[in-house]
Amino acid sequence: IERHLHIHDKADRVIKKLLLLGSGSSGKSTLFKQLKIIYDVGFEDSELEACRHTLRQNVVMGMLTLLRKSTELFESSPERYNKLRVDMDNQSLCDAIKLVVEFGSETFAGEILPPSDKMKLLGEAIGTLWDLEAIQATFMRRGDLFSFPDNMDYFFNKAELLFLDDFQPNREDALKTRIRTTGLVQKQYEIKENYFHIFDVGGQRNERKKWIHCFENVTAVIFVASLSCYDEVMFE
């Protein structure tokens, strides 16, 4: 038993354990996914399928956030935020908004998805709303007035494609999809004959109390920070 423990301890010392830490949306999971693309087999089919569900949900929730914030900011100061007002007298815009609101609680992950014709209309509705000057102006106020996920403009610009039956996310889609990390995710890599055990953890405040359990025998801590988020409103 002692010999096996010695062998295990020796092998464990060879593996360099790296812990990724940082606040929410700092880029820890993106770095983690990039390592998987470069030094592993990339994304598995199950991961891409989960990405498809998540990005669809993110696009719907993102548009609802922009609609809500455009209304809140305009009502708080009509003169200052006049350009953020959405014309609710336009019936076609009202219909588009109602359709997006209808899908507000949809996960897109069930075995039975909404009808394909309605999904197509949803993508077109989001595309129509994204093209509005008021929504674009509200989007430009993200960060300084409200928290908003990165890369959402990338997905809004292709909203019509995202809700088609045959849509399959590619590697770039998977990298840019915001998936909130909860708990602990780990992966082992061999890089130039060096073995690394990399841990990714959630960055939100309610997740940070779990960090203490990850420090044992860690070779190094990589603290990730987003250079573009130093003056932005936090998710919390």
Tab-separated table of C-alpha atoms in Angstrom:
chain	number	residue	atom	x	y	z
A	1	ILE	CA	0.000	0.000	0.000
A	2	GLU	CA	2.832	2.398	0.888
A	3	ARG	CA	4.523	1.716	-2.450
A	4	HIS	CA	1.320	2.510	-4.355
A	5	LEU	CA	0.841	5.672	-2.312
A	6	HIS	CA	4.424	6.711	-3.083
A	7	ILE	CA	3.911	6.092	-6.818
A	8	HIS	CA	0.639	8.031	-6.752
A	9	ASP	CA	2.251	10.905	-4.853
A	10	LYS	CA	5.161	11.033	-7.311
A	11	ALA	CA	2.793	11.077	-10.295
A	12	ASP	CA	0.698	13.747	-8.625
A	13	ARG	CA	3.757	15.985	-8.225
A	14	VAL	CA	4.497	15.689	-11.946
A	15	ILE	CA	1.077	17.110	-12.811
A	16	LYS	CA	0.961	20.909	-12.630
A	17	LYS	CA	-2.356	22.025	-11.156
A	18	LEU	CA	-3.589	25.402	-12.386
A	19	LEU	CA	-6.582	27.199	-10.905
A	20	LEU	CA	-8.445	29.826	-12.958
A	21	LEU	CA	-9.925	32.540	-10.749
A	22	GLY	CA	-11.617	35.844	-11.499
A	23	SER	CA	-14.901	37.678	-11.295
A	24	GLY	CA	-17.964	36.714	-13.304
A	25	SER	CA	-17.689	37.340	-17.072
A	26	SER	CA	-13.927	37.922	-16.823
A	27	GLY	CA	-13.151	35.268	-19.439
A	28	LYS	CA	-12.142	32.239	-17.335
A	29	SER	CA	-14.436	29.802	-19.114
A	30	THR	CA	-13.548	31.263	-22.515
A	31	LEU	CA	-9.863	30.620	-21.788
A	32	PHE	CA	-10.793	27.139	-20.586
A	33	LYS	CA	-12.675	26.453	-23.844
A	34	GLN	CA	-9.824	27.830	-25.968
A	35	LEU	CA	-7.408	25.411	-24.301
A	36	LYS	CA	-9.794	22.600	-25.115
A	37	ILE	CA	-9.850	23.614	-28.783
A	38	ILE	CA	-6.059	23.943	-29.041
A	39	TYR	CA	-4.882	20.991	-26.952
A	40	ASP	CA	-7.840	18.604	-27.016
A	41	VAL	CA	-10.393	17.312	-29.510
A	42	GLY	CA	-12.464	20.492	-29.388
A	43	PHE	CA	-16.159	20.569	-28.609
A	44	GLU	CA	-18.115	17.343	-28.425
A	45	ASP	CA	-21.518	16.995	-30.101
A	46	SER	CA	-23.284	17.101	-26.739
A	47	GLU	CA	-21.543	20.380	-25.893
A	48	LEU	CA	-22.554	21.946	-29.208
A	49	GLU	CA	-26.139	20.806	-28.665
A	50	ALA	CA	-26.161	22.393	-25.207
A	51	CYS	CA	-24.644	25.514	-26.763
A	52	ARG	CA	-27.506	25.705	-29.271
A	53	HIS	CA	-30.076	25.664	-26.456
A	54	THR	CA	-28.178	28.218	-24.401
A	55	LEU	CA	-27.453	30.742	-27.142
A	56	ARG	CA	-31.101	30.726	-28.234
A	57	GLN	CA	-32.160	31.380	-24.667
A	58	ASN	CA	-29.483	34.080	-24.290
A	59	VAL	CA	-30.683	35.870	-27.428
A	60	VAL	CA	-34.295	35.943	-26.230
A	61	MET	CA	-33.344	37.088	-22.723
A	62	GLY	CA	-30.893	39.630	-24.142
A	63	MET	CA	-33.548	41.220	-26.352
A	64	LEU	CA	-36.009	41.310	-23.451
A	65	THR	CA	-33.363	43.068	-21.361
A	66	LEU	CA	-32.807	45.708	-24.058
A	67	LEU	CA	-36.557	46.267	-24.404
A	68	ARG	CA	-36.973	46.619	-20.656
A	69	LYS	CA	-33.995	48.936	-20.234
A	70	SER	CA	-35.051	51.139	-23.153
A	71	THR	CA	-38.414	51.670	-21.439
A	72	GLU	CA	-36.931	52.207	-17.966
A	73	LEU	CA	-34.321	54.707	-19.140
A	74	PHE	CA	-36.778	56.667	-21.294
A	75	GLU	CA	-39.291	56.893	-18.440
A	76	SER	CA	-36.567	58.004	-16.009
A	77	SER	CA	-35.568	60.930	-18.233
A	78	PRO	CA	-37.588	61.387	-21.458
A	79	GLU	CA	-35.505	64.314	-22.674
A	80	ARG	CA	-32.124	62.709	-22.033
A	81	TYR	CA	-33.041	59.262	-23.359
A	82	ASN	CA	-35.458	60.262	-26.094
A	83	LYS	CA	-33.613	58.161	-28.696
A	84	LEU	CA	-34.174	55.026	-26.579
A	85	ARG	CA	-37.962	55.102	-26.965
A	86	VAL	CA	-39.496	52.238	-28.962
A	87	ASP	CA	-42.544	53.257	-31.003
A	88	MET	CA	-45.321	51.206	-29.404
A	89	ASP	CA	-47.865	52.674	-31.832
A	90	ASN	CA	-46.370	50.501	-34.564
A	91	GLN	CA	-48.491	47.324	-34.606
A	92	SER	CA	-45.846	45.176	-36.308
A	93	LEU	CA	-43.315	46.090	-33.606
A	94	CYS	CA	-45.866	45.321	-30.881
A	95	ASP	CA	-46.476	41.899	-32.444
A	96	ALA	CA	-42.726	41.241	-32.569
A	97	ILE	CA	-42.335	42.215	-28.903
A	98	LYS	CA	-45.271	40.032	-27.851
A	99	LEU	CA	-43.714	37.051	-29.636
A	100	VAL	CA	-40.351	37.547	-27.896
A	101	VAL	CA	-42.092	37.932	-24.507
A	102	GLU	CA	-43.997	34.704	-25.187
A	103	PHE	CA	-40.682	32.831	-25.447
A	104	GLY	CA	-39.230	34.489	-22.320
A	105	SER	CA	-39.423	31.295	-20.242
A	106	GLU	CA	-38.573	28.865	-23.047
A	107	THR	CA	-35.387	26.827	-22.517
A	108	PHE	CA	-35.284	25.362	-26.059
A	109	ALA	CA	-33.836	22.233	-24.437
A	110	GLY	CA	-36.844	19.932	-24.241
A	111	GLU	CA	-37.515	16.968	-26.481
A	112	ILE	CA	-40.506	18.800	-27.953
A	113	LEU	CA	-39.533	22.193	-29.339
A	114	PRO	CA	-41.951	24.917	-30.434
A	115	PRO	CA	-43.240	24.594	-34.035
A	116	SER	CA	-40.596	25.379	-36.628
A	117	ASP	CA	-42.712	28.089	-38.270
A	118	LYS	CA	-43.085	29.892	-34.941
A	119	MET	CA	-39.356	29.527	-34.236
A	120	LYS	CA	-38.642	31.108	-37.621
A	121	LEU	CA	-40.999	34.000	-36.804
A	122	LEU	CA	-39.200	34.440	-33.466
A	123	GLY	CA	-35.840	34.800	-35.211
A	124	GLU	CA	-37.301	37.331	-37.635
A	125	ALA	CA	-38.930	39.255	-34.768
A	126	ILE	CA	-35.635	39.509	-32.879
A	127	GLY	CA	-33.870	40.587	-36.078
A	128	THR	CA	-36.491	43.287	-36.662
A	129	LEU	CA	-36.197	44.608	-33.116
A	130	TRP	CA	-32.395	44.556	-33.249
A	131	ASP	CA	-32.472	46.795	-36.337
A	132	LEU	CA	-34.425	49.490	-34.453
A	133	GLU	CA	-32.502	52.687	-33.718
A	134	ALA	CA	-33.886	52.714	-30.158
A	135	ILE	CA	-32.623	49.187	-29.418
A	136	GLN	CA	-29.226	49.931	-30.946
A	137	ALA	CA	-28.982	53.095	-28.823
A	138	THR	CA	-29.943	51.142	-25.694
A	139	PHE	CA	-27.317	48.512	-26.526
A	140	MET	CA	-24.671	51.246	-26.725
A	141	ARG	CA	-25.482	52.249	-23.129
A	142	ARG	CA	-24.697	48.776	-21.781
A	143	GLY	CA	-21.941	48.531	-19.227
A	144	ASP	CA	-22.230	52.070	-17.881
A	145	LEU	CA	-25.961	51.853	-17.050
A	146	PHE	CA	-26.720	48.137	-16.867
A	147	SER	CA	-24.987	44.775	-17.056
A	148	PHE	CA	-25.182	42.931	-20.367
A	149	PRO	CA	-23.385	39.800	-21.652
A	150	ASP	CA	-20.560	40.139	-24.157
A	151	ASN	CA	-20.860	39.140	-27.831
A	152	MET	CA	-24.642	39.511	-27.958
A	153	ASP	CA	-24.426	41.765	-31.030
A	154	TYR	CA	-22.719	38.841	-32.821
A	155	PHE	CA	-25.783	36.658	-32.182
A	156	PHE	CA	-28.372	39.405	-32.781
A	157	ASN	CA	-26.888	39.988	-36.244
A	158	LYS	CA	-27.637	36.361	-37.179
A	159	ALA	CA	-30.857	35.945	-35.178
A	160	GLU	CA	-32.845	34.718	-38.186
A	161	LEU	CA	-30.446	31.778	-38.597
A	162	LEU	CA	-30.303	30.789	-34.930
A	163	PHE	CA	-33.915	29.632	-34.737
A	164	LEU	CA	-34.026	27.552	-37.919
A	165	ASP	CA	-34.463	23.789	-37.534
A	166	ASP	CA	-31.160	22.964	-39.228
A	167	PHE	CA	-29.059	25.478	-37.291
A	168	GLN	CA	-25.897	23.937	-35.863
A	169	PRO	CA	-23.519	26.131	-33.840
A	170	ASN	CA	-19.900	26.249	-34.983
A	171	ARG	CA	-16.746	26.648	-32.921
A	172	GLU	CA	-16.971	30.445	-32.873
A	173	ASP	CA	-20.591	30.279	-31.704
A	174	ALA	CA	-19.594	27.954	-28.861
A	175	LEU	CA	-16.714	30.206	-27.813
A	176	LYS	CA	-18.885	33.319	-27.748
A	177	THR	CA	-21.882	31.774	-25.993
A	178	ARG	CA	-22.172	32.926	-22.397
A	179	ILE	CA	-22.689	29.899	-20.152
A	180	ARG	CA	-22.521	30.717	-16.461
A	181	THR	CA	-20.122	28.364	-14.659
A	182	THR	CA	-21.383	26.812	-11.444
A	183	GLY	CA	-19.336	24.546	-9.210
A	184	LEU	CA	-16.026	23.189	-10.471
A	185	VAL	CA	-15.007	22.147	-13.998
A	186	GLN	CA	-11.687	20.412	-14.594
A	187	LYS	CA	-9.674	19.065	-17.503
A	188	GLN	CA	-6.241	17.477	-17.991
A	189	TYR	CA	-3.893	18.366	-20.850
A	190	GLU	CA	-0.474	17.276	-22.056
A	191	ILE	CA	1.390	20.258	-23.501
A	192	LYS	CA	4.959	19.729	-24.745
A	193	GLU	CA	5.437	16.704	-22.472
A	194	ASN	CA	4.112	18.640	-19.474
A	195	TYR	CA	0.954	17.527	-17.741
A	196	PHE	CA	-1.536	20.141	-16.586
A	197	HIS	CA	-4.672	19.750	-14.498
A	198	ILE	CA	-6.726	22.916	-15.006
A	199	PHE	CA	-9.682	23.932	-12.837
A	200	ASP	CA	-12.372	26.431	-13.816
A	201	VAL	CA	-14.725	27.803	-11.155
A	202	GLY	CA	-17.744	30.097	-11.073
A	203	GLY	CA	-16.926	33.790	-10.645
A	204	GLN	CA	-20.160	35.214	-9.235
A	205	ARG	CA	-20.151	36.227	-5.571
A	206	ASN	CA	-22.256	33.267	-4.460
A	207	GLU	CA	-19.743	30.929	-6.138
A	208	ARG	CA	-16.563	32.380	-4.594
A	209	LYS	CA	-17.051	30.680	-1.241
A	210	LYS	CA	-16.363	27.400	-3.088
A	211	TRP	CA	-12.895	28.553	-4.181
A	212	ILE	CA	-11.297	27.623	-0.850
A	213	HIS	CA	-11.820	23.926	-1.589
A	214	CYS	CA	-9.713	24.148	-4.769
A	215	PHE	CA	-6.392	25.459	-3.385
A	216	GLU	CA	-4.930	22.192	-2.131
A	217	ASN	CA	-1.695	21.246	-3.953
A	218	VAL	CA	-2.239	23.921	-6.615
A	219	THR	CA	0.915	24.800	-8.562
A	220	ALA	CA	-0.260	28.225	-9.664
A	221	VAL	CA	-3.296	30.475	-9.666
A	222	ILE	CA	-4.162	32.302	-12.894
A	223	PHE	CA	-6.323	35.317	-12.058
A	224	VAL	CA	-8.269	36.345	-15.149
A	225	ALA	CA	-9.509	39.913	-15.623
A	226	SER	CA	-11.338	41.545	-18.510
A	227	LEU	CA	-9.607	44.748	-19.654
A	228	SER	CA	-12.859	46.047	-21.140
A	229	CYS	CA	-14.931	45.604	-17.970
A	230	TYR	CA	-13.085	47.818	-15.481
A	231	ASP	CA	-15.797	50.520	-15.643
A	232	GLU	CA	-18.857	48.363	-16.328
A	233	VAL	CA	-21.807	47.552	-14.091
A	234	MET	CA	-21.407	44.140	-12.475
A	235	PHE	CA	-23.876	41.282	-12.985
A	236	GLU	CA	-24.659	41.292	-9.254
